Amino acid sequence: MPKVPQTFDALAVRTWCGLALEALGRAREEIDAINVYPVADGDTGTNLYLTLESANAAVEAVFAGHELGAAHDAGAGREPGVSEPTLADAAGAMAHGALIGARGNSGTILAQLLRGMAQVLAAHGETAHIDGPGLRIALRKAADSARQAVAHPVEGTVLTVASAAADAATGTEGDCGTVARAAYEGARAALAATPGQLAVLERAGVVDAGGRGLVAVLGALVETLTGEAPKAPAGPAEVHARVVMARAAVDIVGVGIGGVHADVCADPVPEEGGPAFEVIYLLEAEDESVARLRDRLDRLGDSLVVVGGDGLWNVHVHVDDAGAAVEAGVEAGRPYRIRITHFGLGDVHTGGPGRPPREPAQRAVVAVVPGEGLAGLYAEAGATTVLARPGEPPASGELVEAVRRAHAREVVLLPNDADLRHTAAAAAEQARADGVRVALIPTRSAVQGIAALAVHEPERRFDEDVVAMTSAAGATRYAEVAVAERQSWTMAGICQAGDVLGLIDGDVAVIGSDLTVTAEAVLDRMLAAGGEMVTLVLGDEAPEAIAAHLESRVRESYLAVDTVVYRGGRQGALLLIGVE
């Protein structure tokens, strides 16, 4: 029998995140199906999964960084450094990953639960592990932090389940495995009692969806620390019966399709009426400004949850005036990754009272884009977009979520990044399992995606449309101009940190010191093989003058070649170039 840890260390954090992600993956559809409070949007399981996926990715990145550093030391003949992060490092990465990836109300609460635990674990400094008493303290801090983050806590939700887990752990002596099992059993009992605390759950015959997700996460903690997976709270047959009861008993309120929706853990929302919008954003702000923001948003709406700290926050609120909620964030600091969902349009899962569910579109395009400017351009062309920030590639769950938001029978998926090929393929397989016909076009750059989108015709037969889009993307050569972050070997020689690099079709072709000169050299090389259209996408740090210079260069040196310029926003590269 494999040895399992009796203490909670960095490796246990890693194992827990992986097992919790698997558990939420198995339970996602079940949790989505029983989500009836406060808005029956059917996304709670998906939101929890995406939140944990982000946490898991952050932990894996920390471990990979330490392993790479140790290997580099060994290769250089030096004494290898520490190949494993500290408990504080691993827990901090878990909390940060959950914070920036938090989705929906329950996902936001889960992020704060993990942050509360991480604060206790980080307090142990360089200590390699904590024992049973330490885990008890961490679970209590997690529950208290989550409750404090909600403006008006309601019992019968994930908050109740978290408190019950902490209470059960507090009264238990023993090692980490014993404490974790007590917390799990306490949470499981509290989950079963949630229908008696919320009338909407009782009428529907279901338990709280967010609480069900937390029980799955705590079950993974038990498995991590004991090697034994505990019994799941409910089986598929029971859940199916609950769903049938829910749909017979509850008047469903439709929600919008523009983003991630609210889940199950703040102020009661009446089944008819209530705020019109859900607003979610990340916020860079000082603590004092966030305190004022809480007060203002609390007056504007309900379901207010603000989590985070140390200058970075995740804000979630339901309001009638979405603009005012965003403006409040601007006054407090710098909001970004803003998501606004209208609660009156109907979505994939539900229709409003007396309305049939919204019919799916025949065909849609889902595209990954590297900046806000391109996201707007793609959206104007009718695509559903997934924003990929520098160093933060989207996970497969985010692509699956975007396919569901597109709400179409047929979907064309454009990853626009060679490194996302496998991620996109996994997402396509999952969407096909959901009954959606998906075609993955292996676009390697956003400029290839633009070319594909330009020839997209929804009225054509699906196969013909995919062939035309694939052909247009394949006929587009792509390049980017970026600044080297460190010394490195390249196909064009050795570059130094700060050098300007010109990459053509993914390989470094030009190394220079001046942005404009390097970009011109790249463009000349691309057009030497011919071309009819040049697409330039400027990053937010690229000077305005470079576009005019390159347009002039094309006009004077290459007859019958047109140029189009877009602003890409914070896209990582200073400049993207496409030639078709």
XYZ file of C-alpha atoms in Angstrom:
580
model
C 0.000 0.000 0.000
C 1.504 3.382 -0.975
C 2.729 5.564 1.858
C 0.573 8.617 2.492
C 1.587 11.743 4.392
C 0.521 12.131 8.011
C 1.445 15.823 7.828
C 0.479 18.541 5.371
C 3.443 19.661 3.236
C 4.077 21.161 -0.210
C 3.703 17.820 -1.971
C 0.369 17.306 -0.189
C -0.815 20.675 -1.539
C 0.117 19.544 -5.043
C -1.570 16.169 -4.653
C -4.685 17.735 -3.120
C -5.108 20.188 -5.990
C -4.777 17.423 -8.564
C -7.223 15.101 -6.820
C -9.697 17.937 -6.163
C -9.622 18.890 -9.838
C -10.357 15.281 -10.790
C -13.187 15.093 -8.245
C -14.801 18.298 -9.512
C -14.378 17.064 -13.075
C -16.330 13.909 -12.237
C -19.024 15.830 -10.319
C -19.248 18.891 -12.581
C -22.360 17.921 -14.521
C -24.110 16.716 -11.368
C -23.369 20.003 -9.578
C -24.399 22.078 -12.603
C -27.708 20.210 -12.707
C -28.689 20.881 -9.066
C -27.833 24.603 -9.160
C -31.172 26.339 -8.416
C -30.216 29.163 -6.023
C -30.043 32.144 -6.249
C -29.988 32.052 -10.055
C -30.595 28.724 -11.797
C -27.805 29.167 -14.311
C -26.507 25.590 -14.157
C -22.850 26.682 -14.028
C -21.791 26.068 -10.421
C -19.902 22.837 -11.117
C -18.190 24.342 -14.145
C -17.224 27.483 -12.234
C -15.770 25.514 -9.336
C -13.844 23.294 -11.758
C -12.346 26.283 -13.604
C -11.381 27.952 -10.321
C -9.610 24.821 -9.083
C -8.021 24.257 -12.499
C -6.382 27.680 -12.212
C -5.183 26.886 -8.676
C -3.752 23.547 -9.785
C -1.933 25.123 -12.739
C -0.309 27.685 -10.444
C 0.930 24.984 -8.054
C 2.300 22.895 -10.928
C 4.130 25.969 -12.247
C 5.832 26.503 -8.870
C 6.989 22.885 -8.725
C 8.181 23.021 -12.346
C 10.165 26.172 -11.598
C 11.988 24.573 -8.676
C 12.708 21.389 -10.631
C 14.076 23.415 -13.558
C 16.268 25.461 -11.249
C 17.733 22.342 -9.638
C 18.393 20.785 -13.055
C 20.081 23.981 -14.261
C 22.359 24.027 -11.205
C 23.306 20.395 -11.756
C 24.026 21.020 -15.431
C 26.266 23.954 -14.547
C 28.262 21.829 -12.097
C 26.933 23.681 -9.059
C 25.416 22.179 -5.965
C 21.741 21.591 -6.881
C 19.288 23.962 -5.239
C 16.080 22.970 -3.523
C 13.988 21.017 -6.038
C 10.739 21.329 -4.105
C 8.964 24.528 -3.001
C 8.195 25.255 0.625
C 4.744 24.685 2.044
C 4.192 28.448 2.057
C 5.212 28.711 -1.620
C 2.902 25.917 -2.724
C -0.048 27.149 -0.666
C 0.486 30.719 -1.836
C 0.508 29.617 -5.468
C -2.692 27.637 -4.907
C -4.438 30.658 -3.393
C -3.207 33.090 -6.050
C -4.144 30.775 -8.892
C -7.641 30.357 -7.480
C -8.016 34.102 -6.999
C -7.145 35.092 -10.558
C -9.106 32.178 -12.017
C -12.189 32.389 -9.774
C -15.479 31.996 -11.657
C -18.954 32.798 -10.397
C -20.061 33.292 -6.839
C -19.171 29.836 -5.539
C -15.814 29.866 -7.336
C -15.045 33.208 -5.702
C -15.920 31.751 -2.310
C -13.717 28.713 -2.982
C -10.829 31.053 -3.814
C -11.237 32.778 -0.455
C -11.413 29.442 1.371
C -8.091 28.460 -0.192
C -6.634 31.876 0.584
C -7.651 31.563 4.239
C -5.880 28.201 4.460
C -2.807 29.591 2.688
C -2.514 32.444 5.192
C -2.179 29.939 8.037
C 0.242 27.752 6.087
C 2.387 30.746 5.108
C 2.568 31.802 8.767
C 4.706 28.704 9.353
C 7.453 30.319 7.279
C 10.085 27.821 6.203
C 8.449 24.983 8.154
C 8.231 21.951 5.875
C 4.792 20.851 7.077
C 1.937 21.294 9.526
C 0.326 18.633 11.678
C -3.261 17.926 12.724
C -3.636 20.971 15.024
C -2.244 23.206 12.280
C -4.735 21.848 9.753
C -7.563 22.516 12.231
C -6.494 26.162 12.444
C -6.229 26.406 8.649
C -9.737 25.043 8.124
C -11.164 27.483 10.683
C -9.369 30.417 9.061
C -10.685 29.321 5.656
C -14.311 29.220 6.820
C -14.080 32.534 8.673
C -12.368 34.304 5.763
C -14.999 33.137 3.279
C -17.856 34.259 5.520
C -16.271 37.684 6.011
C -15.909 38.108 2.250
C -19.683 37.887 1.667
C -21.577 41.097 2.381
C -24.694 39.336 3.696
C -24.074 35.631 4.409
C -26.992 33.231 4.021
C -27.242 29.844 5.730
C -27.848 26.721 3.696
C -25.048 27.599 1.284
C -21.370 26.739 0.815
C -20.623 29.054 3.753
C -22.645 26.826 6.078
C -20.884 23.713 4.789
C -17.447 25.316 5.261
C -18.274 26.371 8.829
C -19.514 22.878 9.668
C -16.287 21.375 8.324
C -14.225 23.721 10.496
C -16.386 23.011 13.552
C -15.991 19.256 13.122
C -12.220 19.597 12.664
C -11.904 21.803 15.753
C -13.362 19.099 17.962
C -11.063 16.372 16.625
C -7.662 15.252 17.937
C -5.205 13.357 15.801
C -3.042 13.628 12.692
C -3.908 15.486 9.490
C -5.755 12.517 8.015
C -7.988 12.231 11.054
C -8.724 15.961 11.048
C -9.443 15.988 7.309
C -11.839 13.054 7.601
C -13.714 14.772 10.460
C -13.997 17.955 8.396
C -15.312 15.971 5.431
C -17.938 14.173 7.507
C -19.010 17.452 9.120
C -19.341 19.085 5.703
C -21.244 16.120 4.318
C -23.772 16.234 7.177
C -24.195 19.987 6.768
C -24.724 19.582 3.023
C -27.540 17.093 3.621
C -29.208 19.645 5.907
C -29.103 22.583 3.459
C -32.621 21.964 2.026
C -34.036 22.617 5.495
C -32.281 25.998 5.608
C -33.256 27.366 2.192
C -36.830 27.073 0.977
C -35.868 27.046 -2.711
C -33.640 24.012 -2.135
C -36.367 22.216 -0.205
C -38.967 22.837 -2.927
C -36.530 21.603 -5.557
C -35.481 18.567 -3.543
C -31.769 19.325 -3.969
C -28.809 20.182 -1.769
C -26.804 23.362 -2.254
C -24.650 23.091 -5.372
C -21.719 25.139 -4.050
C -21.697 23.112 -0.847
C -21.702 19.902 -2.893
C -18.591 21.139 -4.683
C -16.831 21.922 -1.401
C -17.579 18.410 -0.129
C -15.854 17.044 -3.246
C -12.804 19.232 -2.549
C -12.656 18.088 1.083
C -13.038 14.487 -0.044
C -9.912 14.973 -2.150
C -8.126 16.281 0.952
C -9.037 13.090 2.817
C -7.723 10.977 -0.058
C -4.501 13.008 -0.124
C -3.821 12.508 3.581
C -5.099 8.944 4.075
C -4.839 7.290 0.674
C -8.531 6.387 0.816
C -11.254 8.158 -1.149
C -14.364 8.757 1.021
C -17.861 7.918 -0.121
C -19.425 10.561 -2.388
C -22.466 12.434 -0.991
C -24.884 11.367 -3.749
C -25.012 9.052 -6.722
C -26.178 9.858 -10.267
C -29.610 8.291 -9.753
C -30.293 10.425 -6.710
C -29.125 13.543 -8.488
C -31.326 12.747 -11.493
C -34.334 12.429 -9.214
C -33.486 15.737 -7.616
C -33.191 17.461 -10.971
C -36.591 16.172 -12.059
C -38.070 17.510 -8.826
C -36.232 20.806 -9.262
C -37.545 21.403 -12.750
C -41.059 20.546 -11.650
C -40.972 22.746 -8.562
C -38.933 25.841 -9.344
C -39.698 28.787 -11.607
C -36.415 29.257 -13.375
C -34.988 32.721 -13.933
C -33.089 33.063 -17.228
C -29.542 34.375 -17.257
C -27.340 35.835 -19.940
C -24.767 34.149 -22.102
C -22.039 36.755 -21.969
C -19.833 35.220 -19.282
C -19.661 33.310 -16.060
C -22.713 33.553 -13.867
C -23.475 33.632 -10.138
C -23.824 30.483 -8.083
C -25.250 29.850 -4.635
C -23.918 31.719 -1.676
C -24.961 35.294 -1.073
C -28.151 37.318 -0.677
C -31.476 35.663 -1.576
C -32.604 36.685 -5.046
C -36.338 36.577 -5.751
C -37.394 34.144 -8.420
C -38.841 37.027 -10.384
C -37.218 40.433 -10.554
C -33.894 41.066 -8.842
C -30.817 42.773 -10.287
C -30.439 42.695 -14.041
C -26.665 42.151 -14.283
C -23.857 40.147 -12.778
C -20.541 42.038 -12.741
C -17.197 40.341 -12.040
C -13.692 41.769 -12.275
C -10.175 41.500 -10.909
C -9.042 44.651 -9.137
C -5.646 46.040 -8.220
C -6.286 48.323 -5.230
C -5.230 49.182 -1.685
C -7.121 47.788 1.319
C -8.597 51.163 2.271
C -10.010 51.679 -1.216
C -11.546 48.197 -1.203
C -13.338 48.909 2.077
C -14.998 51.929 0.459
C -15.747 49.878 -2.650
C -17.573 47.249 -0.576
C -19.837 49.915 0.909
C -20.625 51.439 -2.468
C -21.328 48.134 -4.208
C -23.463 46.983 -1.285
C -25.697 49.999 -1.880
C -25.811 49.337 -5.620
C -26.927 45.690 -5.523
C -26.665 42.310 -3.793
C -24.785 38.985 -3.919
C -21.653 40.997 -3.127
C -18.487 38.973 -2.626
C -15.043 40.604 -2.504
C -12.079 38.276 -1.943
C -8.318 38.605 -2.047
C -5.782 40.925 -0.453
C -2.206 42.213 -0.780
C -3.270 44.531 -3.585
C -5.199 42.027 -5.745
C -8.934 41.363 -5.372
C -11.740 39.503 -7.117
C -15.057 41.378 -7.090
C -18.500 39.845 -7.724
C -21.870 41.635 -7.462
C -25.413 41.598 -8.905
C -26.651 45.074 -9.891
C -29.111 46.923 -12.115
C -26.471 49.489 -13.147
C -23.468 47.541 -14.436
C -21.685 50.732 -15.481
C -21.845 52.106 -11.952
C -20.357 48.876 -10.575
C -17.422 49.107 -12.987
C -16.971 52.830 -12.301
C -16.789 52.050 -8.596
C -13.919 49.693 -9.375
C -12.146 52.375 -11.431
C -12.385 54.792 -8.494
C -10.971 52.145 -6.154
C -8.073 51.028 -8.361
C -7.507 49.264 -11.686
C -10.225 46.780 -12.664
C -9.562 44.275 -15.465
C -10.904 40.969 -16.811
C -14.324 42.581 -16.527
C -17.272 40.228 -17.155
C -20.851 41.508 -17.361
C -23.754 39.073 -17.691
C -27.341 40.124 -18.322
C -29.852 38.105 -16.309
C -32.739 38.528 -18.713
C -31.711 37.037 -22.020
C -32.126 33.313 -21.469
C -29.250 30.884 -21.878
C -28.280 27.369 -22.660
C -29.892 25.899 -19.573
C -33.087 27.814 -18.927
C -35.772 30.137 -20.159
C -37.626 32.694 -18.081
C -41.024 32.016 -16.551
C -43.419 31.140 -19.353
C -40.658 31.161 -21.983
C -39.172 28.144 -23.761
C -35.392 27.667 -23.615
C -33.443 29.675 -26.166
C -32.839 27.699 -29.367
C -29.150 27.105 -30.156
C -27.617 28.832 -33.165
C -26.625 26.633 -36.060
C -22.956 27.627 -36.074
C -20.520 29.711 -34.056
C -16.817 30.511 -33.940
C -14.867 30.339 -30.660
C -11.427 31.954 -30.704
C -8.576 32.491 -28.252
C -7.230 36.032 -28.561
C -4.137 37.580 -26.914
C -5.426 41.095 -26.152
C -8.504 43.181 -25.429
C -8.327 44.994 -28.758
C -8.394 41.782 -30.752
C -11.133 40.441 -28.500
C -13.285 43.373 -29.576
C -12.415 42.838 -33.236
C -13.280 39.128 -33.101
C -16.491 39.826 -31.167
C -17.593 42.363 -33.785
C -17.139 39.623 -36.371
C -19.471 37.400 -34.358
C -16.948 35.163 -32.563
C -17.113 34.097 -28.926
C -13.718 34.975 -27.464
C -11.445 33.657 -24.734
C -8.852 36.204 -23.609
C -5.316 34.851 -23.137
C -3.036 37.222 -21.276
C 0.779 36.983 -21.500
C 1.925 34.077 -19.349
C -1.662 33.023 -18.597
C -2.817 30.629 -21.338
C -6.422 29.464 -21.000
C -7.108 25.980 -19.684
C -9.228 23.465 -21.557
C -12.140 24.088 -19.189
C -12.253 27.735 -20.227
C -12.479 26.746 -23.888
C -15.262 24.270 -23.108
C -17.090 26.991 -21.221
C -16.757 29.329 -24.217
C -18.182 26.655 -26.521
C -21.160 26.337 -24.187
C -21.606 30.107 -24.106
C -21.611 30.169 -27.902
C -24.689 27.894 -27.663
C -24.518 26.468 -31.177
C -24.953 23.057 -32.779
C -21.713 23.506 -34.747
C -18.580 25.278 -33.520
C -15.333 26.212 -35.244
C -12.521 26.498 -32.679
C -9.530 28.768 -33.364
C -6.748 28.373 -30.725
C -4.514 30.995 -32.411
C -1.426 29.633 -30.633
C 0.681 26.588 -31.451
C 1.167 25.883 -27.740
C -2.598 25.572 -27.256
C -3.001 22.754 -29.764
C -3.412 19.986 -27.190
C -5.506 22.145 -24.862
C -7.868 22.994 -27.699
C -8.049 19.359 -28.792
C -9.056 18.303 -25.277
C -11.710 21.005 -25.190
C -13.045 19.942 -28.585
C -13.372 16.326 -27.401
C -15.261 17.437 -24.298
C -17.614 19.597 -26.365
C -18.248 16.708 -28.746
C -19.175 14.582 -25.733
C -21.753 17.277 -24.945
C -23.282 16.769 -28.398
C -21.706 19.744 -30.178
C -20.150 19.255 -33.604
C -16.690 20.850 -33.313
C -14.022 21.492 -35.919
C -10.582 22.519 -34.631
C -8.608 24.650 -37.078
C -4.967 24.655 -35.862
C -4.330 28.393 -36.186
C -0.954 29.359 -34.724
C -1.433 33.116 -34.485
C -4.253 35.614 -34.077
C -3.553 36.946 -37.587
C -4.273 33.497 -39.013
C -7.511 33.531 -37.029
C -8.414 36.901 -38.553
C -7.898 35.463 -42.037
C -10.061 32.447 -41.209
C -12.804 34.591 -39.715
C -12.823 36.833 -42.791
C -14.021 33.969 -45.014
C -16.397 32.414 -42.477
C -19.916 31.975 -43.906
C -22.449 30.393 -41.527
C -24.872 29.715 -44.405
C -22.411 27.325 -46.073
C -22.320 23.625 -45.304
C -20.212 23.038 -42.199
C -17.500 21.040 -43.960
C -17.211 23.589 -46.759
C -16.951 26.448 -44.264
C -14.242 24.665 -42.288
C -12.245 23.921 -45.449
C -12.443 27.559 -46.564
C -11.405 28.865 -43.137
C -8.566 26.336 -42.869
C -7.314 27.279 -46.324
C -7.352 31.008 -45.500
C -5.488 30.448 -42.246
C -2.924 28.189 -43.898
C -2.265 30.750 -46.629
C -1.384 33.390 -44.015
C 2.224 33.600 -42.894
C 2.586 35.017 -39.423
C 5.269 36.849 -37.489
C 5.724 38.744 -34.274
C 8.168 41.289 -32.941
C 9.015 41.056 -29.251
C 11.764 41.930 -26.773
C 14.053 39.179 -25.470
C 13.744 38.617 -21.727
C 17.087 36.820 -21.318
C 20.129 35.575 -23.219
C 19.265 32.630 -25.434
C 20.318 30.581 -28.438
C 18.072 31.099 -31.474
C 17.914 30.108 -35.135
C 19.369 33.538 -35.935
C 22.193 33.389 -33.392
C 22.613 34.360 -29.744
C 20.333 37.085 -28.429
C 20.798 39.146 -25.277
C 18.182 40.380 -22.837
C 16.635 43.533 -24.308
C 17.288 42.623 -27.954
C 14.402 43.028 -30.391
C 13.445 39.682 -31.907
C 11.602 39.097 -35.154
C 9.946 35.662 -35.250
C 8.591 34.319 -38.547
C 6.319 31.275 -38.407
C 7.428 30.677 -34.828
C 11.214 30.811 -35.321
C 13.546 33.739 -34.592
C 14.635 35.122 -37.958
C 15.938 38.596 -37.084
C 17.792 39.957 -34.029
C 18.098 43.718 -33.766
C 18.336 46.653 -31.401
C 15.717 48.948 -32.945
C 12.020 48.048 -33.061
C 11.182 49.782 -36.327
C 14.250 48.510 -38.190
C 13.656 44.941 -36.972
C 9.963 45.050 -37.889
C 10.813 46.355 -41.364
C 13.327 43.554 -41.883
C 10.759 40.966 -40.861
C 8.135 42.447 -43.188
C 10.568 42.499 -46.135
C 11.442 38.837 -45.617
C 7.774 37.865 -45.521
C 6.834 39.849 -48.620
C 9.812 38.511 -50.576
C 7.706 35.388 -51.118
C 4.750 37.477 -52.319
C 1.524 38.587 -50.739
C -1.624 40.632 -51.299
C -2.585 41.753 -47.789
C -0.545 42.772 -44.746
C -2.176 42.765 -41.305
C -0.473 44.654 -38.472
C -1.643 44.240 -34.862
C 0.014 46.698 -32.471
C 0.488 45.904 -28.788
C -0.187 48.602 -26.215
C 3.566 49.275 -25.759
C 4.279 49.679 -29.484
C 4.772 53.290 -30.653
C 2.066 54.694 -32.914
C 4.665 55.774 -35.469
C 5.682 52.211 -36.316
C 2.364 51.477 -38.037
C 2.618 54.549 -40.260
C 6.233 53.699 -41.114
C 5.431 50.118 -42.102
C 2.358 51.167 -44.087
C 4.522 53.611 -45.992
C 7.147 50.930 -46.575
C 4.564 48.558 -48.074
C 2.985 51.276 -50.195
C 6.317 52.432 -51.656
C 8.027 49.070 -52.141
C 5.276 46.557 -52.880
C 2.697 47.357 -55.520
C -0.880 46.113 -55.140
C -0.350 45.072 -51.497
C -2.883 46.439 -49.034
C -2.265 47.052 -45.318
C -4.730 46.982 -42.434
C -3.841 48.018 -38.858
C -5.476 46.990 -35.581
C -4.752 47.802 -31.931
C -4.353 44.587 -29.983
C -4.031 45.897 -26.420
C -1.963 43.957 -23.873
C -1.115 41.096 -26.202
C 2.427 40.229 -25.114
C 4.160 40.869 -28.448
C 4.857 44.457 -29.480
C 3.677 43.685 -33.007
C 1.926 40.861 -34.831
C 2.263 40.642 -38.615
C 0.239 38.602 -41.063
C 0.839 38.289 -44.810
C -1.697 36.562 -47.043
